[in-house]
Amino acid sequence: MNNEKQLITKSYYRSLIDEDLEVHPIEQLGELFFNEQKKDRPDASFIRYAQGEVYFLNKDYEAAIFKWENVHNEFKQWARKNIADAYLEMELFQNAEEIYLSIQTDSLVLQMEVLLQLFSLYLQQSDHNRADQIIKQAVALNPDYPNVAKLARSFFEQREDWSSALNLVVQESIRTMDTNWLEVLKNYIRSGYAKNFEPTYFFQALTICHELDIDLFEQLIVSLWKKYESEGQLFDWLLQINGYLKDIEISSDYHWQELSHIYKNTYDTLMGGSYSMEKLKVVIPDFLHIWIRIVEKEDEVFPSSAVFAWNEIIPELLENDLLSLAEQKLFQTEFDFHVLEKSKALHEAILKWTDEHQLRKNIRLKRLSNEVVDFNQMFIGIVGIHSSAKAAFINHFINDQAIERGNTNVSCIIQNGGEFIVTEYNNEKSNVLSYEDIYQERKGNKITKSSIINIRMPNSILQQNKFSIVNVPDLPFKPVFTNELMDTLCLTDTILFIIDDEAGLTETEYRWAEMIQQEFPKAKMYFIVMNTHKDEENYTDIYYQLNKAIEQGELTGRIIDYKQKGEVRQKLIQKLSNEWQKHENINLRISSYLYLNKRLLDDLFEQRTKIENQLDETIHWNNDLVSRMTGAIHQLKDMEKEKIEMIRKSFALMKDETRKEILKGIPKVLKQMSKQVSKDRDFRKIHVELNEEMNKQIQQYMDEVILPDFLSKVNDWFAIAKEELKNAKIFLEEIKEGFNSMLQEDRLQLHCDFKILEDWQRDIDRLTVQVNFHPVNIFNRATVSQILLKGTGKVLSRLTNNKESLVNRYKQFIESQDYQEIAENVASQFLNPFTLLEQGLDRDIRIFFKESFEELQVLVAEMEQDTAQKSEQLANLRENPEAFRDPLKIFDITRLQYKYILEVKEMSYIHVR
């Protein structure tokens, strides 16, 4: 090894020279070389090797290379390595690399030195990928080689190659069993450099750490725990780590302070509702198995109670030895746990979950829950089978007329208040009522049997003694507990069983007393015998039966002879006040509070089935409504088309009739103009004069005949159109009322745009103020007959004897002319302005219906969207029922955990706040 060290440091030459001589090593080696050459078989390779070292150290690299090239003994591979070193110093990297890579040797030291030199070469060339390969090869070849592991770690860290760095640290921790490497591993994990590694990757290192340093072992587990939790891989981590810790039989003697704390927090996370019961059933057994063994003494109640809670919900999930250990720890532990605060937090979590899933809050149970944690009030339950006896007792006891002599059928809480107010709390909502509403079913205000009535009234007895009277509905003759009865009774601190001395003690009352005491053993019971002095024999018999049952242990409680006198009332008030101790009732109240949380969960479970049915009904109802509305839309389209066709046709018909009248009337008017031709005419101008007169006649005919008739027709058309649109509106009103009735709200308005009628009327008024007529050429047209007639007129007008003949010719001409073209012209002039109105009828009628169409289509789209959403909800409920069920089961497990903690407290007299 010393020889290899000299070869590594290029100090082999020292073994050949005398360092005490004041002669330079070159000179001494030269002398040795000279002497060697004198031998018969000289072998100067060792000397040449040493000479190369001296030249290298003095930076004469070419001389060194020359010497080393002539080394042919066992140092040859070292010499070649040194030649590469020289090239490296001269920055002839390619030459150096080729030689390094060509070296073949069995020497592990030489192999390592070559790899380290290649590593240095690649770093100088900034070829980090090849440097990475070489350093990993070196570590794999000989991780014990001096500084190679540290060099590799430094290189990986500089490159931020945390995967390689972590792999190196883990392997070195396992190989060297050195806690320094484990400390580095811990720091890597805490710094976030341990990503993308499976939990099992670290277990071998953890096992080594468990053997070497248990404190560091805990720190490593906690660091890994936080890492996987922050990366969203908590569940997979828990599956692996709990199985691992179970396999290595983790010690319960060590003080696992930090790990115990993280187990507690993680349990809260697991129970937070993010994981399904199927997943929790896989992870919880091993989780509790480890937690209960490493938990701090003061926290043993948590895993122990959790074990029993899970076992109650899923029997046989947990091993018997775990149940035994949990029982042992649960009843030997000392703890200070705020059960009430935790129970309130659970209550709020249930209500929040209810809101998030848009479910109905049970207002009645919520009210009872709020009352049961009001420790400033003593709740006195009044039970019995005779409503009149109960009412008489309550009214006398509080010295007020709070209850009528009649069965309310609902529970009633009477409390002191600033003013008289009655409020009903049912499963759906709360309602403020009148006093009479309690006893009479009024329209729109039917009180359900599951409701609770809260009566607040100014009352000095209730106020001074902080009493709340809970009047339970008359107990039925068949003794069976209902949920509503249980809910109300769990509120009471003390129960007063009212017995009517006139009726005597019945078997039903006796059985009810037994059942109530069995179900509510912690609530004090008083048997109030209403002593009216009307039947002393009955009274004596009641007293005897009750006293005997109490003596024999069949019933527990005290018998009160209650006479309706002030001093008797005062004595009972004093007795109840003295015996009711707030601190003695806290646990009873908390137990009732947890019971009411259970009832809230039961109500939510029931709602799931109701929700599924409601969704199914809503989907069918939506589909039916959409089908009906789609049919209505089709009807409306048909009606729109029908109205357009009818109004347009009637308008066109009116125009056609008027056109026909014009075409028929104008020729007649013009032909009658022949009567205006006489001998007195100036035949030179007669064609001009007749043209003007004929146009005047046309104008007069249009104004006096056609226009009035047309106006009458167009008004008739307008009236018909208006009536048709009104009928359409009536049809839409029927549709609106029908659909709004189905929707149970004024959702549809289905307005129509009657403004189009105003537009039509305005257009009609504007177009019929006067006839639109421009004079036409009748005698001034360039026809052959007119040209001849005008020429003849000009010639013959000078010859008086020929005027008679000319008059006849003009008359014949006027009467024989075809005025159809003129009539067409006049008709077009008159009717063309109405064309725009006619062309706009289609558009206007569509505008009339437009808003109704859009409203119906929008509602259909909304209903279809709502149906799609509800169909998806229903599919999710049916395909993934655990999404609804599992959070409620997890809530119930938490409730059971608090229930067990409370029961342990009561048995061990440990203070719970």
PDB file of N, CA, C and O in Angstrom, residues 50-70:
ATOM      1  N   ALA A  50      10.902   6.983 -12.160  1.00  0.00           N
ATOM      2  CA  ALA A  50      11.172   7.984 -11.123  1.00  0.00           C
ATOM      3  C   ALA A  50      11.596   9.305 -11.744  1.00  0.00           C
ATOM      4  O   ALA A  50      11.195  10.383 -11.285  1.00  0.00           O
ATOM      5  N   GLN A  51      12.434   9.238 -12.803  1.00  0.00           N
ATOM      6  CA  GLN A  51      12.850  10.472 -13.475  1.00  0.00           C
ATOM      7  C   GLN A  51      11.624  11.216 -14.028  1.00  0.00           C
ATOM      8  O   GLN A  51      11.526  12.447 -13.941  1.00  0.00           O
ATOM      9  N   GLY A  52      10.656  10.463 -14.583  1.00  0.00           N
ATOM     10  CA  GLY A  52       9.426  11.088 -15.104  1.00  0.00           C
ATOM     11  C   GLY A  52       8.667  11.822 -14.000  1.00  0.00           C
ATOM     12  O   GLY A  52       8.123  12.910 -14.216  1.00  0.00           O
ATOM     13  N   GLU A  53       8.649  11.230 -12.812  1.00  0.00           N
ATOM     14  CA  GLU A  53       7.958  11.886 -11.688  1.00  0.00           C
ATOM     15  C   GLU A  53       8.591  13.232 -11.365  1.00  0.00           C
ATOM     16  O   GLU A  53       7.878  14.240 -11.177  1.00  0.00           O
ATOM     17  N   VAL A  54       9.946  13.230 -11.308  1.00  0.00           N
ATOM     18  CA  VAL A  54      10.647  14.481 -10.950  1.00  0.00           C
ATOM     19  C   VAL A  54      10.404  15.536 -12.024  1.00  0.00           C
ATOM     20  O   VAL A  54      10.133  16.704 -11.716  1.00  0.00           O
ATOM     21  N   TYR A  55      10.537  15.134 -13.302  1.00  0.00           N
ATOM     22  CA  TYR A  55      10.264  16.093 -14.381  1.00  0.00           C
ATOM     23  C   TYR A  55       8.822  16.630 -14.286  1.00  0.00           C
ATOM     24  O   TYR A  55       8.564  17.817 -14.491  1.00  0.00           O
ATOM     25  N   PHE A  56       7.840  15.753 -13.995  1.00  0.00           N
ATOM     26  CA  PHE A  56       6.424  16.161 -13.894  1.00  0.00           C
ATOM     27  C   PHE A  56       6.243  17.181 -12.772  1.00  0.00           C
ATOM     28  O   PHE A  56       5.566  18.206 -12.957  1.00  0.00           O
ATOM     29  N   LEU A  57       6.872  16.853 -11.644  1.00  0.00           N
ATOM     30  CA  LEU A  57       6.725  17.757 -10.489  1.00  0.00           C
ATOM     31  C   LEU A  57       7.353  19.114 -10.762  1.00  0.00           C
ATOM     32  O   LEU A  57       6.934  20.126 -10.185  1.00  0.00           O
ATOM     33  N   ASN A  58       8.334  19.116 -11.659  1.00  0.00           N
ATOM     34  CA  ASN A  58       8.972  20.387 -12.015  1.00  0.00           C
ATOM     35  C   ASN A  58       8.381  20.961 -13.310  1.00  0.00           C
ATOM     36  O   ASN A  58       8.963  21.858 -13.927  1.00  0.00           O
ATOM     37  N   LYS A  59       7.203  20.404 -13.711  1.00  0.00           N
ATOM     38  CA  LYS A  59       6.414  20.900 -14.843  1.00  0.00           C
ATOM     39  C   LYS A  59       7.124  20.786 -16.191  1.00  0.00           C
ATOM     40  O   LYS A  59       6.806  21.507 -17.131  1.00  0.00           O
ATOM     41  N   ASP A  60       8.123  19.859 -16.256  1.00  0.00           N
ATOM     42  CA  ASP A  60       8.738  19.564 -17.555  1.00  0.00           C
ATOM     43  C   ASP A  60       8.008  18.340 -18.099  1.00  0.00           C
ATOM     44  O   ASP A  60       8.503  17.216 -18.054  1.00  0.00           O
ATOM     45  N   TYR A  61       6.758  18.634 -18.611  1.00  0.00           N
ATOM     46  CA  TYR A  61       5.857  17.536 -18.948  1.00  0.00           C
ATOM     47  C   TYR A  61       6.329  16.724 -20.152  1.00  0.00           C
ATOM     48  O   TYR A  61       6.128  15.504 -20.202  1.00  0.00           O
ATOM     49  N   GLU A  62       6.987  17.366 -21.118  1.00  0.00           N
ATOM     50  CA  GLU A  62       7.446  16.633 -22.293  1.00  0.00           C
ATOM     51  C   GLU A  62       8.541  15.644 -21.925  1.00  0.00           C
ATOM     52  O   GLU A  62       8.570  14.503 -22.408  1.00  0.00           O
ATOM     53  N   ALA A  63       9.460  16.098 -21.041  1.00  0.00           N
ATOM     54  CA  ALA A  63      10.526  15.199 -20.582  1.00  0.00           C
ATOM     55  C   ALA A  63       9.944  14.043 -19.794  1.00  0.00           C
ATOM     56  O   ALA A  63      10.390  12.887 -19.908  1.00  0.00           O
ATOM     57  N   ALA A  64       8.922  14.364 -18.971  1.00  0.00           N
ATOM     58  CA  ALA A  64       8.299  13.321 -18.157  1.00  0.00           C
ATOM     59  C   ALA A  64       7.652  12.273 -19.065  1.00  0.00           C
ATOM     60  O   ALA A  64       7.788  11.068 -18.842  1.00  0.00           O
ATOM     61  N   ILE A  65       6.941  12.777 -20.113  1.00  0.00           N
ATOM     62  CA  ILE A  65       6.275  11.855 -21.039  1.00  0.00           C
ATOM     63  C   ILE A  65       7.298  10.966 -21.722  1.00  0.00           C
ATOM     64  O   ILE A  65       7.108   9.741 -21.870  1.00  0.00           O
ATOM     65  N   PHE A  66       8.437  11.579 -22.128  1.00  0.00           N
ATOM     66  CA  PHE A  66       9.490  10.801 -22.802  1.00  0.00           C
ATOM     67  C   PHE A  66       9.973   9.672 -21.902  1.00  0.00           C
ATOM     68  O   PHE A  66      10.160   8.540 -22.339  1.00  0.00           O
ATOM     69  N   LYS A  67      10.218   9.963 -20.628  1.00  0.00           N
ATOM     70  CA  LYS A  67      10.712   8.949 -19.698  1.00  0.00           C
ATOM     71  C   LYS A  67       9.679   7.838 -19.507  1.00  0.00           C
ATOM     72  O   LYS A  67      10.010   6.653 -19.514  1.00  0.00           O
ATOM     73  N   TRP A  68       8.411   8.260 -19.323  1.00  0.00           N
ATOM     74  CA  TRP A  68       7.372   7.269 -19.000  1.00  0.00           C
ATOM     75  C   TRP A  68       7.049   6.391 -20.212  1.00  0.00           C
ATOM     76  O   TRP A  68       6.624   5.245 -20.046  1.00  0.00           O
ATOM     77  N   GLU A  69       7.267   6.910 -21.393  1.00  0.00           N
ATOM     78  CA  GLU A  69       7.004   6.102 -22.593  1.00  0.00           C
ATOM     79  C   GLU A  69       7.974   4.932 -22.703  1.00  0.00           C
ATOM     80  O   GLU A  69       7.714   3.964 -23.424  1.00  0.00           O
ATOM     81  N   ASN A  70       9.070   5.016 -21.971  1.00  0.00           N
ATOM     82  CA  ASN A  70      10.104   3.976 -22.026  1.00  0.00           C
ATOM     83  C   ASN A  70      10.097   3.092 -20.790  1.00  0.00           C
ATOM     84  O   ASN A  70      11.086   2.418 -20.501  1.00  0.00           O
TER      85      ASN A  70
END
